[in-house]
PDB file of N, CA and C in Angstrom:
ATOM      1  N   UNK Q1316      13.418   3.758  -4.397  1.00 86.00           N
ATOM      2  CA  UNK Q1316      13.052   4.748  -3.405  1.00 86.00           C
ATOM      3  C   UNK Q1316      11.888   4.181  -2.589  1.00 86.00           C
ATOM      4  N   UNK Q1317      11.877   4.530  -1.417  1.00 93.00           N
ATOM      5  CA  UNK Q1317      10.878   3.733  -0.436  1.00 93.00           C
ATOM      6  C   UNK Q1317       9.251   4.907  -0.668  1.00 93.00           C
ATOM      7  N   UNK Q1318       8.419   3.574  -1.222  1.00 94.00           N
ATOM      8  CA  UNK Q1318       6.780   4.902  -0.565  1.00 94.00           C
ATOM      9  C   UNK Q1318       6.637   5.703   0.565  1.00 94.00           C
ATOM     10  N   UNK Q1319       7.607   5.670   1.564  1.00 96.00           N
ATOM     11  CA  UNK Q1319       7.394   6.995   2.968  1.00 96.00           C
ATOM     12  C   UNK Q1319       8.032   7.788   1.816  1.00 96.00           C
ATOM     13  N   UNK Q1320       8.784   8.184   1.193  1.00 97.00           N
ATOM     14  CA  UNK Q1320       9.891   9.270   0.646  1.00 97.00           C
ATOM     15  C   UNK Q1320       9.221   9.747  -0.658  1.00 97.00           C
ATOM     16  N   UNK Q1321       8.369   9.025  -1.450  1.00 98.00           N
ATOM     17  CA  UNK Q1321       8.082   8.960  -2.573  1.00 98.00           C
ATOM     18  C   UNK Q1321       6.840   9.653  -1.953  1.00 98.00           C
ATOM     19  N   UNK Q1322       5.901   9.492  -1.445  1.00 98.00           N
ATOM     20  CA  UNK Q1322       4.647  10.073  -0.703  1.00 98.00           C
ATOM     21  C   UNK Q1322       4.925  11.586  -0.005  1.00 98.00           C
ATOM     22  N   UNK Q1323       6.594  11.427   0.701  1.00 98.00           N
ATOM     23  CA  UNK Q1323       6.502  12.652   1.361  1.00 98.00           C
ATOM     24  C   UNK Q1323       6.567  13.525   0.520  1.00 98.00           C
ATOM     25  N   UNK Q1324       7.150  13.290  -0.684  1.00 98.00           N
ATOM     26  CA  UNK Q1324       7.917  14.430  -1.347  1.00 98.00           C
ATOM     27  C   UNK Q1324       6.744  15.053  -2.621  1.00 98.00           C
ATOM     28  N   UNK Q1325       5.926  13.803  -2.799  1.00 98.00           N
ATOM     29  CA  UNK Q1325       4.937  14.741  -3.172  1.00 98.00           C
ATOM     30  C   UNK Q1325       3.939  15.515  -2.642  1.00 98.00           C
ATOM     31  N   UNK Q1326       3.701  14.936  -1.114  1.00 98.00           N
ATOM     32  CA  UNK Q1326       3.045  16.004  -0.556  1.00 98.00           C
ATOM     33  C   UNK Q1326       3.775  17.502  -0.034  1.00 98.00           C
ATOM     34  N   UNK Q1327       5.177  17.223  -0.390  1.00 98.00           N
ATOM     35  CA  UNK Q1327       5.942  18.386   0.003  1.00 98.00           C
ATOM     36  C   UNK Q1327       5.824  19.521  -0.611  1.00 98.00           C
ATOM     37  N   UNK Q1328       5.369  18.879  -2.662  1.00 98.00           N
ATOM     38  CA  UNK Q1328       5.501  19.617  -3.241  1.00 98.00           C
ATOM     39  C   UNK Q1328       3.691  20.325  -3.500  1.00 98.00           C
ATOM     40  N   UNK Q1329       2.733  19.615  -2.981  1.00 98.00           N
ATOM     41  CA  UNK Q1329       1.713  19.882  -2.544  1.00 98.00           C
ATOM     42  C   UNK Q1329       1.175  21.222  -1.561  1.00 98.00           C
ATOM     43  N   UNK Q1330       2.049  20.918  -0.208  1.00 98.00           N
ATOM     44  CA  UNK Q1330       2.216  21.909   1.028  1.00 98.00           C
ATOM     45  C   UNK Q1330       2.910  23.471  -0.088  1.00 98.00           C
ATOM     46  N   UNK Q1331       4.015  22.850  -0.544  1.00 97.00           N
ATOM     47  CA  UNK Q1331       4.121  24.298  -1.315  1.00 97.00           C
ATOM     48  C   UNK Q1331       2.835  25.004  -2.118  1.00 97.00           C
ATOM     49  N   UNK Q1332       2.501  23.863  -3.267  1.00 97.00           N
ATOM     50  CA  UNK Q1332       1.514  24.829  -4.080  1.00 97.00           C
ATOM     51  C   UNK Q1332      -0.010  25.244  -3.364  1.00 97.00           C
ATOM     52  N   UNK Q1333      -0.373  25.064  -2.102  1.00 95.00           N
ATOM     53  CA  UNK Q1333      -0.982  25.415  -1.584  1.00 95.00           C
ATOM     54  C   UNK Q1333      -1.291  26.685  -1.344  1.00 95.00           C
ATOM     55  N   UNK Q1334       0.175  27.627  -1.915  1.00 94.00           N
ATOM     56  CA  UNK Q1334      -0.025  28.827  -1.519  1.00 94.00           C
ATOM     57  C   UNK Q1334      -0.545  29.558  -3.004  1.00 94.00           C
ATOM     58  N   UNK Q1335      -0.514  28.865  -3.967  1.00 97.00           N
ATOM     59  CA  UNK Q1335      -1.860  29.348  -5.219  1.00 97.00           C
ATOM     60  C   UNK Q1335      -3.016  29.046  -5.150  1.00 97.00           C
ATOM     61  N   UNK Q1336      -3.596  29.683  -6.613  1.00 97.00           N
ATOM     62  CA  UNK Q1336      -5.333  29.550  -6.482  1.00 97.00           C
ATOM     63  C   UNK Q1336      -5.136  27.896  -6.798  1.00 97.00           C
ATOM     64  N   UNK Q1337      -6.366  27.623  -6.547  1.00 96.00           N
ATOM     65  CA  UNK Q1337      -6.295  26.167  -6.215  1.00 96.00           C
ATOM     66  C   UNK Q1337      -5.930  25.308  -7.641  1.00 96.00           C
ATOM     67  N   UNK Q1338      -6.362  25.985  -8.790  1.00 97.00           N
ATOM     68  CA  UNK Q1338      -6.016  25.296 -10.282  1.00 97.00           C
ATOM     69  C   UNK Q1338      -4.671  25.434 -10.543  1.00 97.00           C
ATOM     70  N   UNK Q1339      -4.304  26.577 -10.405  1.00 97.00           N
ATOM     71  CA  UNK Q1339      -2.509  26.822 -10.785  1.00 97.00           C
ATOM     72  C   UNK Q1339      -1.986  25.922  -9.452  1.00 97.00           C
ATOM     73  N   UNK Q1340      -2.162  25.195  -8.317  1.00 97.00           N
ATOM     74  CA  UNK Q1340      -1.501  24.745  -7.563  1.00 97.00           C
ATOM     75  C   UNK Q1340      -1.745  23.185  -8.248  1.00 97.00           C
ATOM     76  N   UNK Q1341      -2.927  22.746  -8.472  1.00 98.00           N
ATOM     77  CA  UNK Q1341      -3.114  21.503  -8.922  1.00 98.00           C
ATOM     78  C   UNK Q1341      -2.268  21.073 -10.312  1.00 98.00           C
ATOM     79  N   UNK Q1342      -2.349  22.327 -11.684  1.00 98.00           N
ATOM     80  CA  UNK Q1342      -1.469  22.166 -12.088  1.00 98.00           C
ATOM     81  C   UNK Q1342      -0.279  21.997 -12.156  1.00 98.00           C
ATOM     82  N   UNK Q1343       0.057  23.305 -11.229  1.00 98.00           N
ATOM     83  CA  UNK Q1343       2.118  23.003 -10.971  1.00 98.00           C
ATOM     84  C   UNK Q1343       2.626  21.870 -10.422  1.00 98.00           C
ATOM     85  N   UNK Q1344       1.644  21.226  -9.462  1.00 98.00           N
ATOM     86  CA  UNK Q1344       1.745  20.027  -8.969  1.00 98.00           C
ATOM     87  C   UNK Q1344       2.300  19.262  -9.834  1.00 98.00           C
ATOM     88  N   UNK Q1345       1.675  19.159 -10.813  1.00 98.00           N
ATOM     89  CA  UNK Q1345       1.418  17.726 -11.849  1.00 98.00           C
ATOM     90  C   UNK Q1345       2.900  18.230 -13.162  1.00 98.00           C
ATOM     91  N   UNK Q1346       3.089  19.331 -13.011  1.00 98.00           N
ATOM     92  CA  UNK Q1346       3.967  19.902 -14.317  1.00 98.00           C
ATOM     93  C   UNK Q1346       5.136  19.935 -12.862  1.00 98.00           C
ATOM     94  N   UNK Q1347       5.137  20.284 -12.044  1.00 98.00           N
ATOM     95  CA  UNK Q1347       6.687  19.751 -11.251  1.00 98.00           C
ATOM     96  C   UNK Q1347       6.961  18.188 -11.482  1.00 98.00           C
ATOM     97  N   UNK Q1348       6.041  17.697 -11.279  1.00 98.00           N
ATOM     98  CA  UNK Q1348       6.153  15.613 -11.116  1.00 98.00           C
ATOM     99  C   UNK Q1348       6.709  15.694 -12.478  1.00 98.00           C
ATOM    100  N   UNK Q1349       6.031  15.982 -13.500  1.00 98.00           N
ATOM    101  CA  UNK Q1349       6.277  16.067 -15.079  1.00 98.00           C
ATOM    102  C   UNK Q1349       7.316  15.934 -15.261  1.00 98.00           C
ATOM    103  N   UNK Q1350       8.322  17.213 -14.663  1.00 97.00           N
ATOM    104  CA  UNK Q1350       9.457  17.920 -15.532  1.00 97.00           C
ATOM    105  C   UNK Q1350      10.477  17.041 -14.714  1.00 97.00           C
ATOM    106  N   UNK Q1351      10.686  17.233 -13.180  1.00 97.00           N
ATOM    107  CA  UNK Q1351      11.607  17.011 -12.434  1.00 97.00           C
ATOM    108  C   UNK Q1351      11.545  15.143 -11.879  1.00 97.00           C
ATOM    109  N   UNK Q1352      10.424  14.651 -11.757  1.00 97.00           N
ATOM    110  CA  UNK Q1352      10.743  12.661 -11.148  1.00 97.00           C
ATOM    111  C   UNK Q1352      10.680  12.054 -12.859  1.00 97.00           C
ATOM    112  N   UNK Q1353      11.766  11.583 -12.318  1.00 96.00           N
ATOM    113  CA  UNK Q1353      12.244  10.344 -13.297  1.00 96.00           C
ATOM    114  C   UNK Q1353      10.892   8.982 -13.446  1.00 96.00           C
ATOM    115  N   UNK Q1354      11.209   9.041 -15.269  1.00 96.00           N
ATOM    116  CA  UNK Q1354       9.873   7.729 -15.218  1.00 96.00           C
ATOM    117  C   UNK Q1354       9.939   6.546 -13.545  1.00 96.00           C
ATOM    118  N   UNK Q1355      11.119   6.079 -13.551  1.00 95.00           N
ATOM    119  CA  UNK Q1355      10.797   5.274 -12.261  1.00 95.00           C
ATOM    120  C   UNK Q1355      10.683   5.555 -11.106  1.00 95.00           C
ATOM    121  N   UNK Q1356      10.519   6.976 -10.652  1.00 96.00           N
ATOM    122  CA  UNK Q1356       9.861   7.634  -9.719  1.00 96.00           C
ATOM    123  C   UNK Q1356       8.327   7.990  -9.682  1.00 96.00           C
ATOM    124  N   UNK Q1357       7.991   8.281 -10.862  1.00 97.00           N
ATOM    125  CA  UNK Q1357       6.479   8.434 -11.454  1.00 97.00           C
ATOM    126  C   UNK Q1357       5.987   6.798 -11.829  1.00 97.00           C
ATOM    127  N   UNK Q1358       6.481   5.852 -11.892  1.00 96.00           N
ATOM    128  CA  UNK Q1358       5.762   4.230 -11.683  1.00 96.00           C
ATOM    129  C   UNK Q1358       5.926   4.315 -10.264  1.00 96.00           C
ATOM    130  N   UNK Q1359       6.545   4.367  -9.295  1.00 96.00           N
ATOM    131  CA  UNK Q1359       6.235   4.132  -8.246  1.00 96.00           C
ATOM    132  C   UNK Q1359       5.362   4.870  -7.661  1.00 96.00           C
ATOM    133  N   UNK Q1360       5.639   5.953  -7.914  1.00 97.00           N
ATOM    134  CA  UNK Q1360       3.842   7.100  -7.531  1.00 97.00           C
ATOM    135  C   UNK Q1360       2.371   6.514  -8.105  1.00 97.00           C
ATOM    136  N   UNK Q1361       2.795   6.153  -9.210  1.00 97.00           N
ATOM    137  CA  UNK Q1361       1.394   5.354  -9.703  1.00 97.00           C
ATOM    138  C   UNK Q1361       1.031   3.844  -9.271  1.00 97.00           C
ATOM    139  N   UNK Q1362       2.199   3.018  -8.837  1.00 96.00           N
ATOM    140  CA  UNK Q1362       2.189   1.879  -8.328  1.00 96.00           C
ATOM    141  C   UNK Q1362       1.369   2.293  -6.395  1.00 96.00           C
ATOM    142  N   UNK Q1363       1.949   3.115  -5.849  1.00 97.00           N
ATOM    143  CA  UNK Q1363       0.688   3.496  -4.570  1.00 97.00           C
ATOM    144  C   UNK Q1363      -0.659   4.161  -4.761  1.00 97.00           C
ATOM    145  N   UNK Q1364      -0.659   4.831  -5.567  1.00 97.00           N
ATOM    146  CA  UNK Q1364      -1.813   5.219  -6.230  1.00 97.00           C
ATOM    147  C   UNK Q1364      -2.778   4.683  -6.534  1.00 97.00           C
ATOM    148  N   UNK Q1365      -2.365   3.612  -7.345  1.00 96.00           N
ATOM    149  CA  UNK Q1365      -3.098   1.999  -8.161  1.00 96.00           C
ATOM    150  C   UNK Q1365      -3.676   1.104  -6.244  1.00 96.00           C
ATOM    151  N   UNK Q1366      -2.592   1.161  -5.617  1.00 97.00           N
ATOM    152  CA  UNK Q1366      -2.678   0.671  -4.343  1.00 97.00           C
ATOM    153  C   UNK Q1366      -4.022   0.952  -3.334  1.00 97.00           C
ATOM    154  N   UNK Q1367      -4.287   2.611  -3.602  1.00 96.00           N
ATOM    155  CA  UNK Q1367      -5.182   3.075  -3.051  1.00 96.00           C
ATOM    156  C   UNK Q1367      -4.795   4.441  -2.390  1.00 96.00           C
ATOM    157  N   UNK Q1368      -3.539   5.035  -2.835  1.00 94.00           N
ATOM    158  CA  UNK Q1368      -3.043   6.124  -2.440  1.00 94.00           C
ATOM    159  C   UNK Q1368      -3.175   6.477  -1.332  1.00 94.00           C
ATOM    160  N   UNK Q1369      -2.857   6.051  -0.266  1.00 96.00           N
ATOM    161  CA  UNK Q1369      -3.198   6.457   0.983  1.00 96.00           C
ATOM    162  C   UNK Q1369      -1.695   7.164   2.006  1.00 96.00           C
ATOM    163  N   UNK Q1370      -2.459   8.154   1.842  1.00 97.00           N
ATOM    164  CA  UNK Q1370      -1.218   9.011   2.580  1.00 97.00           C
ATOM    165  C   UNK Q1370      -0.801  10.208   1.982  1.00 97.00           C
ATOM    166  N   UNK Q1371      -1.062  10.323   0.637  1.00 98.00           N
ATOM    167  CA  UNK Q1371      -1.130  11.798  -0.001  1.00 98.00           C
ATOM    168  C   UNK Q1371      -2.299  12.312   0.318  1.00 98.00           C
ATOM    169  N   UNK Q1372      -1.390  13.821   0.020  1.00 98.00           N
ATOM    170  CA  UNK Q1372      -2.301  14.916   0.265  1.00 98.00           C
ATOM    171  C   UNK Q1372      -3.947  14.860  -0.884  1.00 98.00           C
ATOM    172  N   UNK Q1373      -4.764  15.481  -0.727  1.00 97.00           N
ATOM    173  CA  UNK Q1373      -5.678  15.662  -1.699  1.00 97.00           C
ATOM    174  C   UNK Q1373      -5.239  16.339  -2.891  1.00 97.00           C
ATOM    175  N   UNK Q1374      -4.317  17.348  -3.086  1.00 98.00           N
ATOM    176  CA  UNK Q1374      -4.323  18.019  -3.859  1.00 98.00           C
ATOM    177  C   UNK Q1374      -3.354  16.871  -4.690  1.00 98.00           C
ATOM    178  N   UNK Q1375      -2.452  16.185  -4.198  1.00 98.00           N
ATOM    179  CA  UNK Q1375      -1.611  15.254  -4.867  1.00 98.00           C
ATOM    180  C   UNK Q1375      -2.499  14.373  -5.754  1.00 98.00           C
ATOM    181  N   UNK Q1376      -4.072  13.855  -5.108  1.00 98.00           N
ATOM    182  CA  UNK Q1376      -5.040  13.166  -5.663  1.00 98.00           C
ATOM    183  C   UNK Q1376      -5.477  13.736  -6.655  1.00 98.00           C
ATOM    184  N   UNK Q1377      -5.958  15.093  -6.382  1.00 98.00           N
ATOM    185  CA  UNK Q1377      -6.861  15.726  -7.136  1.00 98.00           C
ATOM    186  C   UNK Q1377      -5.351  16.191  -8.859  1.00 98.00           C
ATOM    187  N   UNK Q1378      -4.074  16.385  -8.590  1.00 98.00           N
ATOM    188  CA  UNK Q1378      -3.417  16.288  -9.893  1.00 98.00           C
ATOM    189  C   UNK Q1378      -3.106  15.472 -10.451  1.00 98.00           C
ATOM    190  N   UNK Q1379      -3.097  14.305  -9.886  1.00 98.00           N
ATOM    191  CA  UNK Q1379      -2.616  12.858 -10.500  1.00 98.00           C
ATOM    192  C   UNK Q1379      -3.230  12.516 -12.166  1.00 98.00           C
ATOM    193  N   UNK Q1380      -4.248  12.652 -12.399  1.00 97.00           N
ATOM    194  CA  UNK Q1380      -4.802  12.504 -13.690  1.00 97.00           C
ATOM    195  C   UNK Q1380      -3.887  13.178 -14.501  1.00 97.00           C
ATOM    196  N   UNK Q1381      -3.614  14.315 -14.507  1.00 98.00           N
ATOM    197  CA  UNK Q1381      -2.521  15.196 -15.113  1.00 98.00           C
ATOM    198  C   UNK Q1381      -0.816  14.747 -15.087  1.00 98.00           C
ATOM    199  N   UNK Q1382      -0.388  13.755 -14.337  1.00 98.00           N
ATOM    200  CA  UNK Q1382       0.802  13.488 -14.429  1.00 98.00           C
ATOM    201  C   UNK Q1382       1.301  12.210 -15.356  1.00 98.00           C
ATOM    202  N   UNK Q1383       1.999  12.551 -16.532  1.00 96.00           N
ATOM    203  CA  UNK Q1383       2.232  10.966 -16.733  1.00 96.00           C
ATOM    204  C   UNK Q1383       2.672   9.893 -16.567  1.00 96.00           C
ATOM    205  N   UNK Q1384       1.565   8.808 -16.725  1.00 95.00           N
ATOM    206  CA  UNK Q1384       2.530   7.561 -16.717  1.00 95.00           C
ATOM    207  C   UNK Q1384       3.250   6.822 -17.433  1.00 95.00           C
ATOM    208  N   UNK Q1385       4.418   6.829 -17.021  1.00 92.00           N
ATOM    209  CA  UNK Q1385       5.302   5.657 -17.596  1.00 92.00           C
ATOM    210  C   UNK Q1385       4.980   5.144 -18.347  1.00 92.00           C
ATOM    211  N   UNK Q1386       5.740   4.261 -18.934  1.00 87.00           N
ATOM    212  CA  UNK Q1386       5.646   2.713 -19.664  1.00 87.00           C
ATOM    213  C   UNK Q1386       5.704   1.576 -18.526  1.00 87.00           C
ATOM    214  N   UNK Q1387       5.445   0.914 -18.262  1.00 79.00           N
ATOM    215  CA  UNK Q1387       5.685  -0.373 -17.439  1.00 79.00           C
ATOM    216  C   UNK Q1387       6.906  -0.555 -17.583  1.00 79.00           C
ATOM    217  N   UNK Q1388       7.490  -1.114 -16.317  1.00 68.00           N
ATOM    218  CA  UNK Q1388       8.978  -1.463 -17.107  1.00 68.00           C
ATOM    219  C   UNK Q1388       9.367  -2.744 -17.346  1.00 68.00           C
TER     220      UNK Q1388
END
């Protein structure tokens, strides 16, 4: 999957939780990435991340600690 698509879609899911208090949005954030992207969707989120994340939203920043990472592959 290309980083424009991988970036948009988490800020997509960002723009949504925007409409909670700011902890339940930061969480759901991180428990949507959780449940629904595949480990090699979540290495590539952490592979731009590691990069310098540039282009996500803040709130995508501010849940990232909360999402896990992978194994290397």
């Amino acid at each position: 999957m290309s980083a424009d698509k991988i970036t948009r879609m988490a800020n997509q899911i960002a723009a949504f939780m925007t409409s909670k208090p700011h902890d339940e949005g930061v969480s759901g954030l991180a428990a949507h990435i959780n449940d629904f992207w595949e480990p090699r969707m979540r290495r590539q989120f952490f592979e731009l991340l590691d990069a310098g994340g540039e282009g996500f939203a803040p709130l995508v920043l501010e849940a990232a600690p909360l999402i896990r990472r992978p194994a290397a592959a």
